[in-house]
Amino acid sequence: MKVLGALDWLLESAMWAGASLVLVLLFAGPSLIGAKADPEESAAKQGIVYPGTDGGATTSSSASAGPQLFKDNCGSCHTLQAAGTSGTTGPDLDDAAPDRARVISVVDSGSGIMPSFRDQLSEAEIEAIADFVAGP
Amino acid sequence: MEASAPQRDPAATRLLVVGAAGALVALSLGIYGRAHDPADDLAITLGFQTTIAMKIWFATGAAFFALVQVTSALWMYGKLPLGRAPAATGSVHRISGRLAFLLTIPVAYHCLYQLGFQDNSTRALAHSLLGCLFYGAFAAKIVVVRSQGLPGMALPVAGGVTFTMLVGAWLTSGLWYINATGFPSP
């Protein structure tokens, strides 16, 4: 029981120390603990490009996010067999078969009634969608 | 005869303090996540191959220890058909809770600093909300534990809410990732 009590005390101290450290790091940045890296190293260590971030170039992880990104952001308006979507507000992308550059341009800037997704999607995400829609 | 001044309920006041503490913590984290620009300079792996592996392992570990804590609580409150809880259950309850919280710290730091509060999908929004609410609920629970004169249900409710928020945060991140790409090797 003494051992458990000591462990309990140790963990409580660690808890408060850890929480305090994180609060400091949120404002002071990771350089305080030597965890600061340049964007390329940071992206390499992440292991995945998270949706919504601008860190890192398009990686294989980003490419695999293309189908889901399309479903989440485009599928309600566009039909694309590969994604299993059947939206009818916008053009059927199986018929239109846009190339990669066209997809990037339209998603980034909008076209007609289609809004721009520049503020909702990162560059990496737009490229992932373009890779998925335009194919290899 | 003079009418007596309405008596304030001290327990109600204390409950308000508990709620305020939780709300303050949750809101502060949410505001930070919203105001802070997502970063691209954090490299933290803590011995794992990648940051995502660290996060998945730590978050899953936290969910596990949270389950241990809530199970030990149910046992102590006599809600499990296992007879009387042994004397060490209280220590197991506290230690598992502290371990769960400790494991969330580097995960939450990365989420808040590198990613920020996200609402680009329902899952991301739910996770962002649940993550902030978890720490708010945790703070409220700490106040409840250290307070006297609160209703008997205050601690179980605070503990239950904390557990629910943590598990919800894990479901909308760790489990989502594991379903999509499998459990990462350490």
Short mmCIF file of C-alpha atoms in Angstrom, two decimals:
data_model
loop_
_atom_site.label_atom_id
_atom_site.label_comp_id
_atom_site.label_asym_id
_atom_site.label_seq_id
_atom_site.Cartn_x
_atom_site.Cartn_y
_atom_site.Cartn_z
CA MET A 1 0.00 0.00 0.00
CA LYS A 2 2.93 2.34 0.70
CA VAL A 3 4.22 1.61 -2.78
CA LEU A 4 0.84 2.45 -4.26
CA GLY A 5 0.70 5.61 -2.21
CA ALA A 6 4.14 6.66 -3.39
CA LEU A 7 3.24 5.90 -7.00
CA ASP A 8 0.03 7.87 -6.61
CA TRP A 9 1.95 10.87 -5.29
CA LEU A 10 4.54 10.59 -8.06
CA LEU A 11 1.91 10.44 -10.76
CA GLU A 12 0.00 13.37 -9.30
CA SER A 13 3.17 15.46 -9.32
CA ALA A 14 3.89 14.38 -12.88
CA MET A 15 0.35 15.28 -13.84
CA TRP A 16 0.61 18.85 -12.58
CA ALA A 17 4.11 19.27 -13.98
CA GLY A 18 3.05 17.96 -17.37
CA ALA A 19 -0.03 20.14 -17.55
CA SER A 20 1.98 23.21 -16.56
CA LEU A 21 4.66 22.41 -19.12
CA VAL A 22 2.13 22.08 -21.90
CA LEU A 23 0.52 25.39 -21.00
CA VAL A 24 3.92 27.04 -21.25
CA LEU A 25 4.77 25.24 -24.50
CA LEU A 26 1.50 26.26 -26.14
CA PHE A 27 2.68 29.86 -25.98
CA ALA A 28 6.44 29.52 -25.90
CA GLY A 29 6.63 26.96 -28.70
CA PRO A 30 8.39 23.60 -28.92
CA SER A 31 11.90 25.05 -29.06
CA LEU A 32 11.81 25.16 -25.28
CA ILE A 33 12.07 21.36 -25.14
CA GLY A 34 14.08 20.93 -28.31
CA ALA A 35 11.09 19.65 -30.29
CA LYS A 36 11.21 22.40 -32.88
CA ALA A 37 11.91 21.29 -36.44
CA ASP A 38 11.80 22.76 -39.91
CA PRO A 39 8.54 22.09 -41.80
CA GLU A 40 10.03 19.25 -43.87
CA GLU A 41 11.36 17.40 -40.86
CA SER A 42 8.12 18.04 -39.02
CA ALA A 43 6.07 16.66 -41.91
CA ALA A 44 8.34 13.63 -42.20
CA LYS A 45 7.94 12.83 -38.51
CA GLN A 46 4.18 13.26 -38.53
CA GLY A 47 3.57 10.06 -40.46
CA ILE A 48 0.43 11.54 -41.95
CA VAL A 49 -0.66 14.84 -43.40
CA TYR A 50 -3.65 15.83 -41.33
CA PRO A 51 -6.57 17.39 -43.15
CA GLY A 52 -6.73 21.12 -42.60
CA THR A 53 -3.01 21.73 -42.18
CA ASP A 54 -0.61 23.28 -44.60
CA GLY A 55 2.41 21.38 -43.33
CA GLY A 56 4.31 19.23 -45.80
CA ALA A 57 3.95 18.52 -49.48
CA THR A 58 1.48 16.00 -50.80
CA THR A 59 2.56 12.63 -49.54
CA SER A 60 1.27 9.12 -50.08
CA SER A 61 -0.82 9.61 -46.94
CA SER A 62 -2.35 12.71 -48.48
CA ALA A 63 -3.07 10.81 -51.70
CA SER A 64 -4.93 8.14 -49.78
CA ALA A 65 -7.04 10.89 -48.22
CA GLY A 66 -8.26 11.96 -51.69
CA PRO A 67 -11.30 9.65 -51.84
CA GLN A 68 -12.53 10.62 -48.39
CA LEU A 69 -11.89 14.31 -49.00
CA PHE A 70 -13.88 14.06 -52.22
CA LYS A 71 -16.74 12.29 -50.48
CA ASP A 72 -16.80 14.83 -47.64
CA ASN A 73 -16.51 17.97 -49.75
CA CYS A 74 -17.59 17.22 -53.32
CA GLY A 75 -19.79 14.14 -53.34
CA SER A 76 -22.98 15.93 -52.36
CA CYS A 77 -22.86 17.83 -55.69
CA HIS A 78 -20.88 15.63 -58.05
CA THR A 79 -21.24 12.13 -59.40
CA LEU A 80 -18.04 10.12 -59.48
CA GLN A 81 -18.17 6.35 -59.69
CA ALA A 82 -14.79 5.84 -58.05
CA ALA A 83 -16.02 7.68 -54.98
CA GLY A 84 -19.46 6.11 -55.01
CA THR A 85 -21.13 9.51 -55.05
CA SER A 86 -24.15 10.55 -57.09
CA GLY A 87 -24.60 14.27 -56.57
CA THR A 88 -26.41 16.03 -59.39
CA THR A 89 -25.96 19.72 -58.59
CA GLY A 90 -22.68 19.94 -60.49
CA PRO A 91 -21.30 18.16 -63.56
CA ASP A 92 -20.97 14.39 -63.63
CA LEU A 93 -17.23 14.04 -63.27
CA ASP A 94 -17.17 10.63 -64.96
CA ASP A 95 -18.49 12.37 -68.09
CA ALA A 96 -16.53 15.63 -67.71
CA ALA A 97 -13.25 13.82 -66.88
CA PRO A 98 -11.36 16.99 -65.93
CA ASP A 99 -7.59 16.91 -65.86
CA ARG A 100 -5.61 17.55 -62.69
CA ALA A 101 -4.92 21.19 -63.41
CA ARG A 102 -8.60 21.88 -64.13
CA VAL A 103 -9.68 20.25 -60.84
CA ILE A 104 -7.14 22.26 -58.85
CA SER A 105 -8.18 25.48 -60.56
CA VAL A 106 -11.90 24.98 -60.02
CA VAL A 107 -11.64 23.75 -56.43
CA ASP A 108 -9.31 26.60 -55.57
CA SER A 109 -11.11 29.44 -57.34
CA GLY A 110 -14.65 28.17 -57.85
CA SER A 111 -16.56 28.17 -61.13
CA GLY A 112 -20.05 29.48 -61.81
CA ILE A 113 -22.26 28.48 -58.90
CA MET A 114 -19.52 26.30 -57.43
CA PRO A 115 -17.83 28.11 -54.57
CA SER A 116 -14.12 28.30 -53.94
CA PHE A 117 -12.80 25.79 -51.39
CA ARG A 118 -9.57 27.67 -50.83
CA ASP A 119 -10.49 28.57 -47.26
CA GLN A 120 -11.74 25.12 -46.30
CA LEU A 121 -9.09 22.92 -47.86
CA SER A 122 -5.33 23.10 -47.71
CA GLU A 123 -3.17 23.00 -50.80
CA ALA A 124 -2.27 19.39 -50.05
CA GLU A 125 -5.92 18.43 -49.75
CA ILE A 126 -6.85 20.11 -53.03
CA GLU A 127 -4.00 18.28 -54.74
CA ALA A 128 -5.13 14.99 -53.20
CA ILE A 129 -8.63 15.53 -54.55
CA ALA A 130 -7.24 16.44 -57.95
CA ASP A 131 -5.07 13.32 -58.00
CA PHE A 132 -8.06 11.20 -57.12
CA VAL A 133 -10.49 12.77 -59.63
CA ALA A 134 -8.06 13.03 -62.53
CA GLY A 135 -6.48 9.68 -61.84
CA PRO A 136 -2.95 8.59 -62.73
CA MET B 1 -42.19 40.63 11.90
CA GLU B 2 -39.39 41.09 9.40
CA ALA B 3 -39.10 38.62 6.51
CA SER B 4 -35.82 36.72 6.74
CA ALA B 5 -33.38 37.14 3.85
CA PRO B 6 -33.40 34.21 1.46
CA GLN B 7 -30.73 31.70 2.43
CA ARG B 8 -28.14 30.90 -0.22
CA ASP B 9 -27.61 27.23 -0.80
CA PRO B 10 -23.85 26.71 -0.28
CA ALA B 11 -23.94 23.49 -2.27
CA ALA B 12 -25.49 25.30 -5.23
CA THR B 13 -22.80 27.97 -5.04
CA ARG B 14 -20.09 25.34 -4.96
CA LEU B 15 -21.63 23.57 -7.94
CA LEU B 16 -21.57 26.86 -9.81
CA VAL B 17 -17.87 27.17 -9.01
CA VAL B 18 -17.32 23.64 -10.32
CA GLY B 19 -19.15 24.42 -13.53
CA ALA B 20 -17.34 27.72 -13.93
CA ALA B 21 -13.94 26.06 -13.48
CA GLY B 22 -14.75 23.46 -16.11
CA ALA B 23 -16.19 25.98 -18.53
CA LEU B 24 -13.18 28.27 -18.11
CA VAL B 25 -10.72 25.51 -18.93
CA ALA B 26 -12.71 24.17 -21.88
CA LEU B 27 -13.31 27.62 -23.34
CA SER B 28 -9.69 28.67 -22.88
CA LEU B 29 -8.44 25.66 -24.79
CA GLY B 30 -11.03 26.14 -27.50
CA ILE B 31 -10.18 29.82 -27.89
CA TYR B 32 -6.46 29.03 -28.02
CA GLY B 33 -7.06 26.33 -30.64
CA ARG B 34 -9.17 28.68 -32.69
CA ALA B 35 -6.92 31.72 -32.42
CA HIS B 36 -3.62 29.89 -32.81
CA ASP B 37 -2.49 29.32 -36.39
CA PRO B 38 -1.76 25.64 -36.99
CA ALA B 39 1.99 25.13 -36.90
CA ASP B 40 4.40 23.10 -38.96
CA ASP B 41 7.47 23.13 -36.73
CA LEU B 42 6.64 20.54 -34.09
CA ALA B 43 8.52 17.24 -34.21
CA ILE B 44 7.57 15.15 -31.22
CA THR B 45 7.65 11.37 -31.30
CA LEU B 46 8.70 10.42 -27.73
CA GLY B 47 10.52 7.35 -28.96
CA PHE B 48 7.90 6.23 -31.47
CA GLN B 49 8.58 6.00 -35.18
CA THR B 50 6.18 8.79 -36.03
CA THR B 51 4.08 11.36 -34.25
CA ILE B 52 0.88 9.66 -35.32
CA ALA B 53 2.06 6.35 -33.83
CA MET B 54 2.79 8.12 -30.54
CA LYS B 55 -0.63 9.76 -30.56
CA ILE B 56 -2.53 6.58 -31.36
CA TRP B 57 -0.71 4.52 -28.74
CA PHE B 58 -0.96 7.20 -26.06
CA ALA B 59 -4.59 8.03 -26.79
CA THR B 60 -5.58 4.37 -26.79
CA GLY B 61 -3.65 3.86 -23.56
CA ALA B 62 -5.46 6.81 -22.03
CA ALA B 63 -8.83 5.38 -23.04
CA PHE B 64 -7.81 2.05 -21.52
CA PHE B 65 -6.79 3.58 -18.20
CA ALA B 66 -9.95 5.67 -18.18
CA LEU B 67 -11.90 2.45 -18.49
CA VAL B 68 -9.94 1.01 -15.56
CA GLN B 69 -10.75 4.11 -13.54
CA VAL B 70 -14.46 4.04 -14.22
CA THR B 71 -14.60 0.29 -13.55
CA SER B 72 -12.83 0.74 -10.21
CA ALA B 73 -15.24 3.55 -9.38
CA LEU B 74 -18.22 1.34 -10.13
CA TRP B 75 -16.70 -1.33 -7.91
CA MET B 76 -16.12 1.09 -5.05
CA TYR B 77 -19.69 2.34 -5.33
CA GLY B 78 -20.94 -1.26 -5.19
CA LYS B 79 -22.37 -1.21 -8.68
CA LEU B 80 -20.53 -4.34 -9.83
CA PRO B 81 -21.55 -7.88 -8.81
CA LEU B 82 -18.03 -8.57 -7.52
CA GLY B 83 -18.53 -8.17 -3.80
CA ARG B 84 -16.77 -5.58 -1.72
CA ALA B 85 -13.93 -3.71 -3.45
CA PRO B 86 -10.51 -4.47 -1.94
CA ALA B 87 -8.64 -1.76 -0.11
CA ALA B 88 -6.27 -1.13 -3.00
CA THR B 89 -9.11 -0.24 -5.38
CA GLY B 90 -9.00 3.39 -4.34
CA SER B 91 -5.32 3.60 -5.21
CA VAL B 92 -5.90 1.78 -8.50
CA HIS B 93 -8.67 4.25 -9.24
CA ARG B 94 -6.50 7.29 -8.66
CA ILE B 95 -3.41 5.87 -10.37
CA SER B 96 -5.30 4.80 -13.48
CA GLY B 97 -6.89 8.22 -13.72
CA ARG B 98 -3.55 9.97 -13.41
CA LEU B 99 -2.00 7.69 -16.02
CA ALA B 100 -4.87 8.36 -18.39
CA PHE B 101 -4.44 12.12 -17.97
CA LEU B 102 -0.66 11.95 -18.37
CA LEU B 103 -0.99 10.01 -21.61
CA THR B 104 -3.33 12.63 -23.05
CA ILE B 105 -0.89 15.48 -22.47
CA PRO B 106 1.50 15.05 -25.42
CA VAL B 107 -1.42 14.10 -27.65
CA ALA B 108 -3.37 17.20 -26.74
CA TYR B 109 -0.29 19.40 -27.08
CA HIS B 110 0.26 18.22 -30.63
CA CYS B 111 -3.42 18.56 -31.49
CA LEU B 112 -3.69 22.08 -30.13
CA TYR B 113 -0.32 23.43 -31.30
CA GLN B 114 0.08 21.72 -34.67
CA LEU B 115 -3.55 21.38 -35.75
CA GLY B 116 -5.64 23.82 -33.75
CA PHE B 117 -9.41 23.76 -33.37
CA GLN B 118 -10.75 22.30 -36.62
CA ASP B 119 -14.22 22.34 -38.10
CA ASN B 120 -13.55 21.23 -41.67
CA SER B 121 -15.46 18.00 -41.09
CA THR B 122 -18.04 16.75 -38.60
CA ARG B 123 -15.54 14.34 -37.12
CA ALA B 124 -12.86 16.99 -36.70
CA LEU B 125 -15.33 19.41 -35.12
CA ALA B 126 -16.64 16.73 -32.76
CA HIS B 127 -13.11 15.78 -31.77
CA SER B 128 -12.08 19.39 -31.21
CA LEU B 129 -15.13 19.99 -29.00
CA LEU B 130 -14.75 16.73 -27.08
CA GLY B 131 -11.05 17.33 -26.52
CA CYS B 132 -11.67 20.75 -24.98
CA LEU B 133 -14.62 19.47 -22.98
CA PHE B 134 -12.55 16.59 -21.61
CA TYR B 135 -10.09 18.96 -19.97
CA GLY B 136 -12.94 21.15 -18.76
CA ALA B 137 -14.64 18.14 -17.21
CA PHE B 138 -11.34 17.03 -15.71
CA ALA B 139 -10.80 20.43 -14.12
CA ALA B 140 -14.34 20.36 -12.75
CA LYS B 141 -13.75 16.90 -11.34
CA ILE B 142 -10.57 18.06 -9.60
CA VAL B 143 -12.57 20.85 -7.93
CA VAL B 144 -15.27 18.38 -6.90
CA VAL B 145 -12.72 15.98 -5.41
CA ARG B 146 -11.15 18.75 -3.36
CA SER B 147 -14.43 20.32 -2.25
CA GLN B 148 -16.69 19.52 0.65
CA GLY B 149 -20.40 19.98 1.04
CA LEU B 150 -21.31 19.00 -2.52
CA PRO B 151 -24.20 16.66 -3.31
CA GLY B 152 -23.24 13.00 -3.27
CA MET B 153 -23.88 12.61 -6.98
CA ALA B 154 -21.43 15.38 -7.90
CA LEU B 155 -18.35 13.16 -8.02
CA PRO B 156 -19.88 10.26 -10.00
CA VAL B 157 -21.41 12.71 -12.46
CA ALA B 158 -18.14 14.62 -12.86
CA GLY B 159 -16.25 11.36 -13.30
CA GLY B 160 -18.77 10.01 -15.77
CA VAL B 161 -18.72 13.16 -17.86
CA THR B 162 -14.91 13.19 -17.89
CA PHE B 163 -14.82 9.55 -18.99
CA THR B 164 -17.41 10.15 -21.71
CA MET B 165 -15.54 13.14 -23.12
CA LEU B 166 -12.25 11.25 -23.20
CA VAL B 167 -13.73 8.19 -24.87
CA GLY B 168 -15.58 10.40 -27.32
CA ALA B 169 -12.36 12.20 -28.20
CA TRP B 170 -10.66 8.85 -28.76
CA LEU B 171 -13.51 7.50 -30.89
CA THR B 172 -13.36 10.55 -33.17
CA SER B 173 -9.61 10.36 -33.60
CA GLY B 174 -7.79 7.23 -32.52
CA LEU B 175 -10.47 4.74 -33.48
CA TRP B 176 -11.20 6.64 -36.71
CA TYR B 177 -7.51 6.44 -37.66
CA ILE B 178 -7.22 2.77 -36.68
CA ASN B 179 -10.29 1.92 -38.78
CA ALA B 180 -8.86 3.80 -41.74
CA THR B 181 -5.25 2.67 -41.69
CA GLY B 182 -4.81 0.07 -38.98
CA PHE B 183 -3.01 0.25 -35.65
CA PRO B 184 0.41 1.82 -36.24
CA SER B 185 3.49 -0.04 -35.12
CA PRO B 186 5.40 1.76 -32.38
#
